[in-house]
Coordinates of C-alpha atoms and ligand atoms in Angstrom, one line a residue:
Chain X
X1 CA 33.7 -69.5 -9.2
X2 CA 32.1 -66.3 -8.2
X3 CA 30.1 -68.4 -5.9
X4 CA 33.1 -69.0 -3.4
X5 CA 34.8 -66.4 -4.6
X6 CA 33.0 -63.6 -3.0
X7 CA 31.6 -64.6 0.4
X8 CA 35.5 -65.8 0.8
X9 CA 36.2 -62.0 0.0
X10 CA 33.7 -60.7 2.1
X11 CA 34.3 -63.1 4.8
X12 CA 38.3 -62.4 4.5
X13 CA 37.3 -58.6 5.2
X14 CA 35.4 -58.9 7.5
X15 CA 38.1 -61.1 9.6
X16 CA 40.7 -59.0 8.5
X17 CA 39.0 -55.8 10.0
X18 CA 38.2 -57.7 13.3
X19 CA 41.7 -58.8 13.1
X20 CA 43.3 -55.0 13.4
X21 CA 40.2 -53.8 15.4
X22 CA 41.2 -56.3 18.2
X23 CA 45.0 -56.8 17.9
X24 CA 45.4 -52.3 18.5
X25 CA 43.2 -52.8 21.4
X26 CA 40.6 -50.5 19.9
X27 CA 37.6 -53.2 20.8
X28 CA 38.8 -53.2 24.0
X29 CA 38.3 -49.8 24.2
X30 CA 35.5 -48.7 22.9
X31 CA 33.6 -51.6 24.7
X32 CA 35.4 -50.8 27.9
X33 CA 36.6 -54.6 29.0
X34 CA 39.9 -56.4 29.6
X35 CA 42.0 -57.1 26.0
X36 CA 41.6 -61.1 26.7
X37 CA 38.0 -60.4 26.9
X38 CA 38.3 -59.5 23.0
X39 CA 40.1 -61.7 21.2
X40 CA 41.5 -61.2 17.9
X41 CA 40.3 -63.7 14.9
X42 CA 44.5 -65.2 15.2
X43 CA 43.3 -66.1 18.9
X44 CA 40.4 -68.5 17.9
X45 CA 42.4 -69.7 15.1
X46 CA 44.5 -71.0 17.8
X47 CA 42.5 -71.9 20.6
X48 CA 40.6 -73.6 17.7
X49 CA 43.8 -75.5 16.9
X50 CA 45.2 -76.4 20.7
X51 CA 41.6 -77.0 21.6
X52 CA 41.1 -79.5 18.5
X53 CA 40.9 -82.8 20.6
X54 CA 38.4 -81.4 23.1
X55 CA 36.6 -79.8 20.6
X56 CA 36.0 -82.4 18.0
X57 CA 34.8 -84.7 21.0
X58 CA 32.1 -82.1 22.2
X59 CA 31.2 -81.4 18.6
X60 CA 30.8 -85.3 18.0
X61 CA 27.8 -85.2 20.7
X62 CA 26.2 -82.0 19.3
X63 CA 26.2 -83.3 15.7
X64 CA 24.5 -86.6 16.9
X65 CA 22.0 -84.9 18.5
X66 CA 21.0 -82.1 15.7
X67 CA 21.3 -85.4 12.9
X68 CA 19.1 -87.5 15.0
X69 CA 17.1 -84.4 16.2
X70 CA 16.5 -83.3 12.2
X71 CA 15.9 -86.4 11.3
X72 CA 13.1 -87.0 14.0
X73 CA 11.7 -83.0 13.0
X74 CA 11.8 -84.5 9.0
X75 CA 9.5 -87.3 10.1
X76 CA 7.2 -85.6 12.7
X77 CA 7.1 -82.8 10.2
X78 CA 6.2 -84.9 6.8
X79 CA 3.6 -87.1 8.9
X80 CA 1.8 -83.7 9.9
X81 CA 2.0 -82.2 6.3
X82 CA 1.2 -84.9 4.9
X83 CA -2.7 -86.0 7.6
X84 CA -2.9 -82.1 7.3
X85 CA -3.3 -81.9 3.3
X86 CA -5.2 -85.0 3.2
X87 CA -7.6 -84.7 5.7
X88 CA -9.2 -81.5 6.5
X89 CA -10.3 -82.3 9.6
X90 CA -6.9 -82.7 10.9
X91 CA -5.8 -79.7 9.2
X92 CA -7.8 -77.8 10.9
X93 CA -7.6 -79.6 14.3
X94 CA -3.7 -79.6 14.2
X95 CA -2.8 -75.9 12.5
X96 CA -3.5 -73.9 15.5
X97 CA -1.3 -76.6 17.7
X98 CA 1.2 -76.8 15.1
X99 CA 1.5 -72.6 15.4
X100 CA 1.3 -72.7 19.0
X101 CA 4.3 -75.4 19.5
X102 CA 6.7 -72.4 18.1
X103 CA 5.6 -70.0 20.8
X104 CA 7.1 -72.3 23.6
X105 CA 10.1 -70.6 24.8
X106 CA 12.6 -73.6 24.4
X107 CA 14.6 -71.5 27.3
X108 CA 11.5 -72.9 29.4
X109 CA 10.8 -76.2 27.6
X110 CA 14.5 -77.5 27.7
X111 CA 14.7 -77.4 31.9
X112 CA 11.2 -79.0 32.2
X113 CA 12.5 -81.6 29.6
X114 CA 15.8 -81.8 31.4
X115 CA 14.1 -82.4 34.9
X116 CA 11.6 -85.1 33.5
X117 CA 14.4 -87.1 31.1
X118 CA 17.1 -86.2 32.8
X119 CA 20.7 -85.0 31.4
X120 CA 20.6 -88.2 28.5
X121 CA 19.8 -87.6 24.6
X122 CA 15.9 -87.6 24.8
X123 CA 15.4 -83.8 25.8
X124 CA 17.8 -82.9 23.4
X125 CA 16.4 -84.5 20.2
X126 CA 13.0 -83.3 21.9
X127 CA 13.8 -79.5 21.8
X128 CA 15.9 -80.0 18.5
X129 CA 12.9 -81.5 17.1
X130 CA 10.7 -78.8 18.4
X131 CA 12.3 -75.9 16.3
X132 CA 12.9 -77.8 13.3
X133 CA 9.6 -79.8 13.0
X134 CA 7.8 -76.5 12.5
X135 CA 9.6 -75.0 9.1
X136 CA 9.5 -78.2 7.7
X137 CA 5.8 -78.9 8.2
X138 CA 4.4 -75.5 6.8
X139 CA 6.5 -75.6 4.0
X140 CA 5.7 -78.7 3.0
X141 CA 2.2 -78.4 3.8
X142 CA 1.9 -75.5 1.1
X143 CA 4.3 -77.3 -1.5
X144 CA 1.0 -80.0 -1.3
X145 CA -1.7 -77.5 -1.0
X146 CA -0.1 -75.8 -4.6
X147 CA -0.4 -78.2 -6.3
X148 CA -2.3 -77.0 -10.3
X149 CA -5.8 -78.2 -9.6
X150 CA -5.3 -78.7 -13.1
X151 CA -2.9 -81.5 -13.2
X152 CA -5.1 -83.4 -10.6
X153 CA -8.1 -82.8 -13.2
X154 CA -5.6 -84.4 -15.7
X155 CA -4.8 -87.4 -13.7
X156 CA -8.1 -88.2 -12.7
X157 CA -9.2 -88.5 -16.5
X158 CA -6.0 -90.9 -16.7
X159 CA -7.6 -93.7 -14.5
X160 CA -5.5 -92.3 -11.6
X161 CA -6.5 -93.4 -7.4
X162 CA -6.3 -90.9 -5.2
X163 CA -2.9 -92.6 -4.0
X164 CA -1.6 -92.1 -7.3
X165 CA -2.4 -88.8 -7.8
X166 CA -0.6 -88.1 -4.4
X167 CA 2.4 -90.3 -5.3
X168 CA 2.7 -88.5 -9.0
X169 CA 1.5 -85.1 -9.0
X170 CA 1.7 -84.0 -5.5
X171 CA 4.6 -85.3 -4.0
X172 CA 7.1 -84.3 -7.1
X173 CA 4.6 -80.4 -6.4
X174 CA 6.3 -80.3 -2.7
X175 CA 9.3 -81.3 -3.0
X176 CA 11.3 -78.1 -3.8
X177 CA 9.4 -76.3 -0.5
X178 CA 10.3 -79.8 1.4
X179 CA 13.5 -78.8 0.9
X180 CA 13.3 -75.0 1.7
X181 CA 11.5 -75.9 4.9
X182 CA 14.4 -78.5 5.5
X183 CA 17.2 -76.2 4.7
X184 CA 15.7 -73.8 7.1
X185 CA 15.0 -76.2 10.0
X186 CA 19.5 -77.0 9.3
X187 CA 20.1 -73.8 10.0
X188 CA 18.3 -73.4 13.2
X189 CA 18.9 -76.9 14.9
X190 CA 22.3 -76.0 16.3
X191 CA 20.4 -73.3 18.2
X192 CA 17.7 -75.8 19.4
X193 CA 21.1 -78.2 20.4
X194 CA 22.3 -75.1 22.2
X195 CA 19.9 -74.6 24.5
X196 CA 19.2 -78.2 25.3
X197 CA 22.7 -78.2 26.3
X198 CA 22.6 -75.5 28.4
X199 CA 19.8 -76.7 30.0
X200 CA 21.4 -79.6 31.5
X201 CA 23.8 -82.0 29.8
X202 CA 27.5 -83.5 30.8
X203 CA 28.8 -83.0 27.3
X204 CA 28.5 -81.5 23.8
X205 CA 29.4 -77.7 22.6
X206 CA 26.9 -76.1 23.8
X207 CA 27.5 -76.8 27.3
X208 CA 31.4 -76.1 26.8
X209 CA 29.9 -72.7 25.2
X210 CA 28.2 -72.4 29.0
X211 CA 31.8 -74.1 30.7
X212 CA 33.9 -71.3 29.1
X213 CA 31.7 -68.6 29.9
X214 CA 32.3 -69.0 33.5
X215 CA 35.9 -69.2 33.5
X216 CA 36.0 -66.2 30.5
X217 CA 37.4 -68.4 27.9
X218 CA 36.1 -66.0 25.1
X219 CA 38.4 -67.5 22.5
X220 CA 37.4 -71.3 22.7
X221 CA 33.6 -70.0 23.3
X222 CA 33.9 -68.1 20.0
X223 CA 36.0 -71.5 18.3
X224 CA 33.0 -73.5 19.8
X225 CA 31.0 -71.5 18.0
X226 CA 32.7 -71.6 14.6
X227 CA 32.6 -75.6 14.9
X228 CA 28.8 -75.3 15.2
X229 CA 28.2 -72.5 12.4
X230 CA 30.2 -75.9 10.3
X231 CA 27.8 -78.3 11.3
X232 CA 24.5 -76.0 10.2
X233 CA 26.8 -75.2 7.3
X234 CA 27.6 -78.8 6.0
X235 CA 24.0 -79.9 7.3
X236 CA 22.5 -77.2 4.4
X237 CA 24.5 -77.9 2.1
X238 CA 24.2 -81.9 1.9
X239 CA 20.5 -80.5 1.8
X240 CA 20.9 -78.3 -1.2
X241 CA 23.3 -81.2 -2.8
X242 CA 20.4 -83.6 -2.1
X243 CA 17.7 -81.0 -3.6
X244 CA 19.6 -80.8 -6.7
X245 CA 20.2 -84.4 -7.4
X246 CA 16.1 -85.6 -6.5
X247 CA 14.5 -81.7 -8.2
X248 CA 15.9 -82.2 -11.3
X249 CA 13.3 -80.8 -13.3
X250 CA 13.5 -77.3 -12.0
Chain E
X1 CA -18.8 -94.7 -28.9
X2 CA -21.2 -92.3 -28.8
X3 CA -21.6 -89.2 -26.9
X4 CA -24.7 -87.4 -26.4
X5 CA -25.9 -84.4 -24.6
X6 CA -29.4 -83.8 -23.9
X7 CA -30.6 -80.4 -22.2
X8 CA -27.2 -79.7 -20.0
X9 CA -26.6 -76.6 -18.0
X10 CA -24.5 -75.7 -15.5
X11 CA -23.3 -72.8 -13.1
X12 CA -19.9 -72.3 -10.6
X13 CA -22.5 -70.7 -7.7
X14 CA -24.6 -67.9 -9.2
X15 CA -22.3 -67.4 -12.7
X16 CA -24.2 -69.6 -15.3
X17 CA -22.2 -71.5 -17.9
X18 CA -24.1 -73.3 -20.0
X19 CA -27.7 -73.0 -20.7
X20 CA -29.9 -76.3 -21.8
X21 CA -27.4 -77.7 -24.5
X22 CA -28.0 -80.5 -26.7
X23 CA -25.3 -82.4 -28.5
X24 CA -25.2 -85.5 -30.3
X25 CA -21.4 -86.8 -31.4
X26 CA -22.0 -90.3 -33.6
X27 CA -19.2 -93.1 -33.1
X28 CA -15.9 -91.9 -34.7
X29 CA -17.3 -89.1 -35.0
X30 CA -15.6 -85.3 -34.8
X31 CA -17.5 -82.6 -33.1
X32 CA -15.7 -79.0 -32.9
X33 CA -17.1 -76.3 -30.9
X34 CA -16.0 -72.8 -31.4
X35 CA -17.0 -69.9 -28.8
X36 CA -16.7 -66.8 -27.6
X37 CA -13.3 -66.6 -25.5
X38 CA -14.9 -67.7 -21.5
X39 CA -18.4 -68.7 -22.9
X40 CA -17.8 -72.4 -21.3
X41 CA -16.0 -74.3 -23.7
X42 CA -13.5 -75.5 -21.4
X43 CA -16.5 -75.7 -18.9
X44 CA -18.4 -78.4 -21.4
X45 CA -15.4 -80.7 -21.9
X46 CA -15.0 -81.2 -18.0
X47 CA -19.1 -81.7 -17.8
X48 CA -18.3 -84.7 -20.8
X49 CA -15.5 -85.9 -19.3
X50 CA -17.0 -86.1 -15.8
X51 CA -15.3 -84.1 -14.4
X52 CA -18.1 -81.6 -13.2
X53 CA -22.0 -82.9 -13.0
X54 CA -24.8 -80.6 -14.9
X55 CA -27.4 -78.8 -12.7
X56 CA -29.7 -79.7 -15.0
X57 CA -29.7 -82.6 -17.7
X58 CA -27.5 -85.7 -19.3
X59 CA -24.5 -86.6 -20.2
X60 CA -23.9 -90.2 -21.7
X61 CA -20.7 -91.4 -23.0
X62 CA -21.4 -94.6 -24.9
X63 CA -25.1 -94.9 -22.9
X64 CA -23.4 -94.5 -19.8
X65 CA -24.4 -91.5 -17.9
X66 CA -22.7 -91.4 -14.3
X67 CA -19.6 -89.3 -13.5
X68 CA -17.4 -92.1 -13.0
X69 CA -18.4 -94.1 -16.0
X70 CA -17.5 -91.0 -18.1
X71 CA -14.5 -90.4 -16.8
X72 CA -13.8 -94.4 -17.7
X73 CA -14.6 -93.7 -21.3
X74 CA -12.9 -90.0 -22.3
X75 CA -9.4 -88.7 -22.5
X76 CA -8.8 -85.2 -22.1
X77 CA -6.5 -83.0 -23.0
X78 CA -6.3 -79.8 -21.4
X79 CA -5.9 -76.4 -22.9
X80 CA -2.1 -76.4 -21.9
X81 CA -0.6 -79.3 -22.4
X82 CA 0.3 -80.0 -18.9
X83 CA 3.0 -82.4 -19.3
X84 CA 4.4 -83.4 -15.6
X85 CA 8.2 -81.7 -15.8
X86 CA 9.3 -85.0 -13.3
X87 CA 8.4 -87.6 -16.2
X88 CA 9.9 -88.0 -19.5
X89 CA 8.5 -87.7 -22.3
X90 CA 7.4 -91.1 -23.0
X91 CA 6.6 -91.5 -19.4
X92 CA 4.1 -88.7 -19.6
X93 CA 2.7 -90.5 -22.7
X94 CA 2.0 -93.8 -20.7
X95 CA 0.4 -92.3 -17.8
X96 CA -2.7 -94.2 -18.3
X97 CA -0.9 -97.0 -18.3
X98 CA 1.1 -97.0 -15.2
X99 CA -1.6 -95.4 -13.5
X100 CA -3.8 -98.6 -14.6
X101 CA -0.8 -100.3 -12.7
X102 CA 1.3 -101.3 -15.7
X103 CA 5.1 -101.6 -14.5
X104 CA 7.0 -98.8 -16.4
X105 CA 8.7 -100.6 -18.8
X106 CA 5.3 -102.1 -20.1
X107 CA 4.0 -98.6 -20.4
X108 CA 7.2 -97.6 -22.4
X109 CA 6.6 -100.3 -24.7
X110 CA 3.3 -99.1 -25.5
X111 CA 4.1 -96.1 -25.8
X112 CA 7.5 -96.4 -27.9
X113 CA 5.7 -97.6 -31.0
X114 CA 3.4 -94.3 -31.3
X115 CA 6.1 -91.9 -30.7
X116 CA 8.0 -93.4 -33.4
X117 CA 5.1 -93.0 -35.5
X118 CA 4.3 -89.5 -34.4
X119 CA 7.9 -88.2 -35.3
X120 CA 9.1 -87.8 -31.8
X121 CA 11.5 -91.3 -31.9
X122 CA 14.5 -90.0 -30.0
X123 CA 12.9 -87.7 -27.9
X124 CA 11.5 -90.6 -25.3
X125 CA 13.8 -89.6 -22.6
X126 CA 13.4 -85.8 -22.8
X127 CA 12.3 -83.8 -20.2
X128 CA 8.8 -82.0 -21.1
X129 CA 10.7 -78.7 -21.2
X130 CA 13.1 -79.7 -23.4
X131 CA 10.9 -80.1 -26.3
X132 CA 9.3 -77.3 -28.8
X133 CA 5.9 -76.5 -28.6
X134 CA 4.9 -78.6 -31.0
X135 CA 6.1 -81.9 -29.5
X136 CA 5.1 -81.2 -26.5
X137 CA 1.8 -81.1 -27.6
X138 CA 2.2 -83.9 -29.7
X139 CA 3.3 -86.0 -26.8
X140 CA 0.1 -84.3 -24.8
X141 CA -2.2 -85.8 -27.2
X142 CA -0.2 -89.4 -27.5
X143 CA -1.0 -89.4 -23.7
X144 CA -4.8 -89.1 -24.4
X145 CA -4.5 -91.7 -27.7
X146 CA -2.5 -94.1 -25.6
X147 CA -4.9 -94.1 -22.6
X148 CA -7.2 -96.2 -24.9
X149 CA -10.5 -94.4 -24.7
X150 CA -12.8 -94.1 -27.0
X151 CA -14.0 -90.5 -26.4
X152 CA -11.4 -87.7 -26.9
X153 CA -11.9 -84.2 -25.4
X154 CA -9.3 -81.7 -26.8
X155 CA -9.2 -78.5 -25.5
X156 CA -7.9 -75.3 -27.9
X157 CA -4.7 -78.3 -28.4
X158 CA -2.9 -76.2 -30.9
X159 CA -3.6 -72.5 -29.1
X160 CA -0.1 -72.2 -28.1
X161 CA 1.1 -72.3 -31.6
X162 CA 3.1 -70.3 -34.0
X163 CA 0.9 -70.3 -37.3
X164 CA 2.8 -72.6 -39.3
X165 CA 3.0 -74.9 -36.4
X166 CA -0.2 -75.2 -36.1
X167 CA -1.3 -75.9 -39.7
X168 CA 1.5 -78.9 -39.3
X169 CA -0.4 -79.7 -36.5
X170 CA -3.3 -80.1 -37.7
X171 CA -2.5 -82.0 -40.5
X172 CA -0.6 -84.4 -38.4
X173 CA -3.8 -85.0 -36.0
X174 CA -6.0 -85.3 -39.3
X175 CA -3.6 -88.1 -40.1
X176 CA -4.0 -89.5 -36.3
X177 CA -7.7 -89.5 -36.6
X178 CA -7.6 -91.0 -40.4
X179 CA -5.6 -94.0 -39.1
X180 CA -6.9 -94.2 -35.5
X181 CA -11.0 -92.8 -35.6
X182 CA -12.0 -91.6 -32.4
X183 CA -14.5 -89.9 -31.1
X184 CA -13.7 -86.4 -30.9
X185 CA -15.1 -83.6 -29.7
X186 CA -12.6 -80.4 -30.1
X187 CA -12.6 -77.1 -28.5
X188 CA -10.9 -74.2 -30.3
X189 CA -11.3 -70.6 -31.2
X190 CA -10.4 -70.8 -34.6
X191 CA -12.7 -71.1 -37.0
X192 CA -10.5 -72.7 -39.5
X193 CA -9.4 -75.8 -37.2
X194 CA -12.8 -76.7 -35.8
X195 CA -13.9 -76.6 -39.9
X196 CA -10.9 -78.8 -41.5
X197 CA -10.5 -81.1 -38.6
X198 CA -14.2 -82.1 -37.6
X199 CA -17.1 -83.2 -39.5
X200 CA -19.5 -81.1 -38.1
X201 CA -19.1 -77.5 -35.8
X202 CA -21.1 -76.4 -33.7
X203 CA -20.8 -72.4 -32.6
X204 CA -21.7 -71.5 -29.0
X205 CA -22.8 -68.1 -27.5
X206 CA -20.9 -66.1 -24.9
X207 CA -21.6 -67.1 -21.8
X208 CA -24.0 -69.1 -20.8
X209 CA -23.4 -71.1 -23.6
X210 CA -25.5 -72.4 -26.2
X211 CA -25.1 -73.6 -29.4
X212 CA -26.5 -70.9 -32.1
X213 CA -25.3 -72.6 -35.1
X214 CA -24.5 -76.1 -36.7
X215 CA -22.2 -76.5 -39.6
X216 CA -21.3 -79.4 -41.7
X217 CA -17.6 -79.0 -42.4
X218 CA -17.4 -79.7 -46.8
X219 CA -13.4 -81.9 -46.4
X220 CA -13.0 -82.6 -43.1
X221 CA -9.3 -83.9 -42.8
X222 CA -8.5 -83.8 -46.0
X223 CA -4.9 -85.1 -46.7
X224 CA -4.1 -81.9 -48.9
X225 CA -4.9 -79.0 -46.1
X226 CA -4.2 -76.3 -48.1
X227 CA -6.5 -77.2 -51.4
X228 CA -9.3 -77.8 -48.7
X229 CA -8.8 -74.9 -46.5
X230 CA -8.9 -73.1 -49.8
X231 CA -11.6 -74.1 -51.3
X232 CA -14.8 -72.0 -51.9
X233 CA -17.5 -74.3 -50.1
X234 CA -14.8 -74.6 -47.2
X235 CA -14.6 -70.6 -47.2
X236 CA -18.5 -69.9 -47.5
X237 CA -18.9 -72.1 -44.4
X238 CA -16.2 -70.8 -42.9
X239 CA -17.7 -67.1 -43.6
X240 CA -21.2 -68.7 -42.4
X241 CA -20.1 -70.0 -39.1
X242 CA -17.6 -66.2 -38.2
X243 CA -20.8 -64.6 -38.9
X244 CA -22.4 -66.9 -36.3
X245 CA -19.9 -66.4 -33.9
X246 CA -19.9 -62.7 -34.4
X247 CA -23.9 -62.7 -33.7
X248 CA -23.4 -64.7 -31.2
X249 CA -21.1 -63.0 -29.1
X250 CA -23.2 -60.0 -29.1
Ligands
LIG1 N1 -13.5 -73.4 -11.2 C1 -14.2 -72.3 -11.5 N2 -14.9 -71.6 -10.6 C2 -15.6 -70.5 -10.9 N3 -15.7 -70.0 -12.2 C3 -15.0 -70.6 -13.1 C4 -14.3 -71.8 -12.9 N4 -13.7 -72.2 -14.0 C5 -14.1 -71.3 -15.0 N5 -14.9 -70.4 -14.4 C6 -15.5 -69.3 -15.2 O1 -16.5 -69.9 -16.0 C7 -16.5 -69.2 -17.3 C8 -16.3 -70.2 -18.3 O2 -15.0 -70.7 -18.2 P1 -14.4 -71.7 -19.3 O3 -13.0 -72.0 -18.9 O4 -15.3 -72.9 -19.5 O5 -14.4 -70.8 -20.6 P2 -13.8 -71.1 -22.0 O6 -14.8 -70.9 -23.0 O7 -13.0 -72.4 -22.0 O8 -12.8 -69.9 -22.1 P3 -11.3 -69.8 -22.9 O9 -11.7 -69.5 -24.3 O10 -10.7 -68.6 -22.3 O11 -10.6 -71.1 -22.7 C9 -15.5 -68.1 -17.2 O12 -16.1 -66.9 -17.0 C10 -14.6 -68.5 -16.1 O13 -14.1 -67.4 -15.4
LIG2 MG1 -11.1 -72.9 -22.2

């Protein structure tokens, strides 16, 4: 109860104080712009309503592209962790690339990625990838590395192969920071979407976010923006369902 | 099987463990060694279990003397009782099993019939930390019986026990060994244990560790505890092997 109940409270201030702060024109004023420039959380509300259609079809594209995107970042990510704890060669190899793929600016990557694939989904899962991939690797990669030396002493005196002390021991050891690292890489993928959508595409929110701005259509950019804090929200929390239903020993 | 150490040491880098130890353990036989707290103990059951290889000296389980054949022919049991929190309780008990690729169920089976005789029937499909202390390390040391091996290495098993616990305890092992003979070789700092559960205890030195004393226990595991614990040969050697350990440890 007091789960919901107090971000809603929190939340519900917070609206309600934007709400006066905008409606008396005092935002306007103390930031010195137009009132339409400002609008008041009523506005989106409605703009989020008129807007639904065009809305739900540009959120349709972005949500393809941070699934598909995730989902590639979950499987680029466990194949790293996973040659990184078991061979130390790669881990060393492959750490320092690893690092260094999060200190591309994406703002760079996503028009080179745009110019060589063009305005199609490619680019897009590749930046989305990009951000979230990185999370998800190191925390997973640690989950394995703490694994109680201990328990791998245990198995090995109970006739266990090295596949089955990975399978038994280790993989149940990572999960919980899988999942951190996942949750993490949900929150950050619309971002990633974002900017590949701003870096050339013919649909999807982000690029309405980039439409609007030109033709000062605050209250749909600020809607747009709601639709895509729901996606990262519903993403993490079918993460943190899924967590709870596979960790169940925590 | 038979178990015999002839002139071991061993060192982690320059911190030397154990210092030329010899140790003979008959078939069926129960050795306990009581020691200083960090003299080695933990140190010796890992070199028997092949875990670790001497510097210096030999191991042989049954005749066999290479890391990999000891490991085939001794359970251990670790000082806590670490139970995997992702498996059941009876799954943690057939380890061994599945790890030896039995399907599950087979494992179960096998299992099934010693938990009902070890009074944990009912408690098959309860999570590790769901159960006391005392079952847990009952089911920790059903996992080493049911693995099948000849050797057992128990290390402290009953440490984490309440004092009444533990007596309970060690009557209930007694019992094990009574109507399944192993050989045993048994690591605790209590004085008392190593002399009512083994036949013969052998005192170790702080660290490095050597064995300074050898006593033959008068009733080991008697079915009446308390009458042998009790008794005055019982509490001469038991007096005989604190002084030991007391001497030793200086
Ligand atoms: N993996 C390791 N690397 C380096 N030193 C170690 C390692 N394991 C144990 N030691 C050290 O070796 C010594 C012996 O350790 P060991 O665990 O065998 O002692 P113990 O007699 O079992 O002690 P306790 O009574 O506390 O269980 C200790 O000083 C310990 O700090
Ligand atoms: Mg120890």
């Amino acid at each position: 109860m007091k789960r919901w109940l107090y971000p809603a409270l929190l939340i519900g201030l917070l609206i309600g104080l934007w709400q006066l702060a905008s409606s008396t024109g005092f935002l306007a004023e103390v930031l010195d712009v137009e009132e339409f420039l400002v609008p008041s959380p009523a506005e989106i509300a409605s703009s989020l309503w008129e807007n639904r259609s065009l809305l739900a079809e540009n959120a349709w594209v972005t949500l393809r592209e941070i699934v598909f995107g995730f989902a590639c970042a979950v499987a680029i990510g466990l194949a790293f962790a996973v040659a990184m704890h078991l061979s130390e060669t790669v881990r060393l190899a492959a750490y320092p690339l690893v690092v260094a793929s999060q200190t591309i600016p994406i703002l760079v990557l996503a028009p080179i990625l745009a110019i060589w694939f063009g305005y199609g989904v490619v680019p897009k899962l590749a930046i989305i990838a990009l951000v979230c991939f990185f999370p998800i690797t190191i925390a997973t990669l640690d989950g394995l590395r703490s694994v109680d030396p201990a328990a791998v002493k245990l198995m090995r005196t109970l006739d266990a192969s090295r596949w089955q002390i990975f399978q038994r021991v280790e993989v149940p050891t990572a999960l919980p920071s899988f999942f951190s690292g996942a949750k993490i890489a949900a929150a950050i993928a619309p971002i990633g979407a974002v900017f590949a959508e701003w870096a050339g595409s013919s649909e999807g929110l982000g690029r309405l976010i980039l439409l609007d701005n030109g033709q000062y259509q605050v209250a749909r950019m600020f809607a747009s923006v709601l639709v895509l804090s729901a996606i990262a929200i519903v993403l993490y929390s079918l993460l943190a369902l899924a967590e709870r239903r596979v960790v169940t020993w925590r | 099987m038979n178990l015999s150490i002839a002139a071991v040491a061993h060192s982690y880098g320059d911190l030397r463990t154990i210092e030329r130890l010899d140790l003979a353990v008959e078939p069926q036989g129960v050795v306990g060694l009581v020691g200083p707290s960090g003299c080695g103990k933990s140190t010796l059951l890992e070199l028997i279990c092949g875990l670790l290889e001497p510097s210096a000296g030999t191991i042989a389980v049954g005749g066999a003397e290479s890391a990999n054949e000891r490991l085939a022919g001794c359970a251990y049991m670790p000082q806590r009782d670490q139970l995997l929190p992702w498996y059941s309780a009876i799954d943690n008990a057939g380890l061994a099993l599945r790890n030896r690729g039995q399907s599950r169920a087979q494992a179960r089976e096998s299992a099934a019939a010693l938990f009902e005789r070890f009074g944990l029937a009912g408690f098959e499909a309860s999570a590790p930390q769901d159960l006391s202390g005392g079952m847990r390390q009952r089911v920790a040391f059903l996992r080493t019986l049911v693995s099948g091996k000849p050797v057992l290495a128990l290390d402290e098993p009953f440490a984490a026990l309440d004092a009444i616990t533990r007596g309970e305890m060690q009557e209930w092992l007694a019992a094990a060994l009574r109507t399944d003979p192993r050989t045993v070789v048994l690591v605790t700092h209590d004085v008392e244990e190593a002399l009512y559960l083994a036949d013969r205890v052998a005192v170790l030195s702080a660290r490095p560790a050597r064995i300074v004393a050898e006593l033959r226990a008068p009733h080991p595991r008697a079915a009446d505890r308390d009458a042998a614990i009790t008794d005055p040969a019982f509490v001469a050697v038991r007096e005989e092997a604190l002084r030991a350990l007391h001497g030793g440890s200086r």
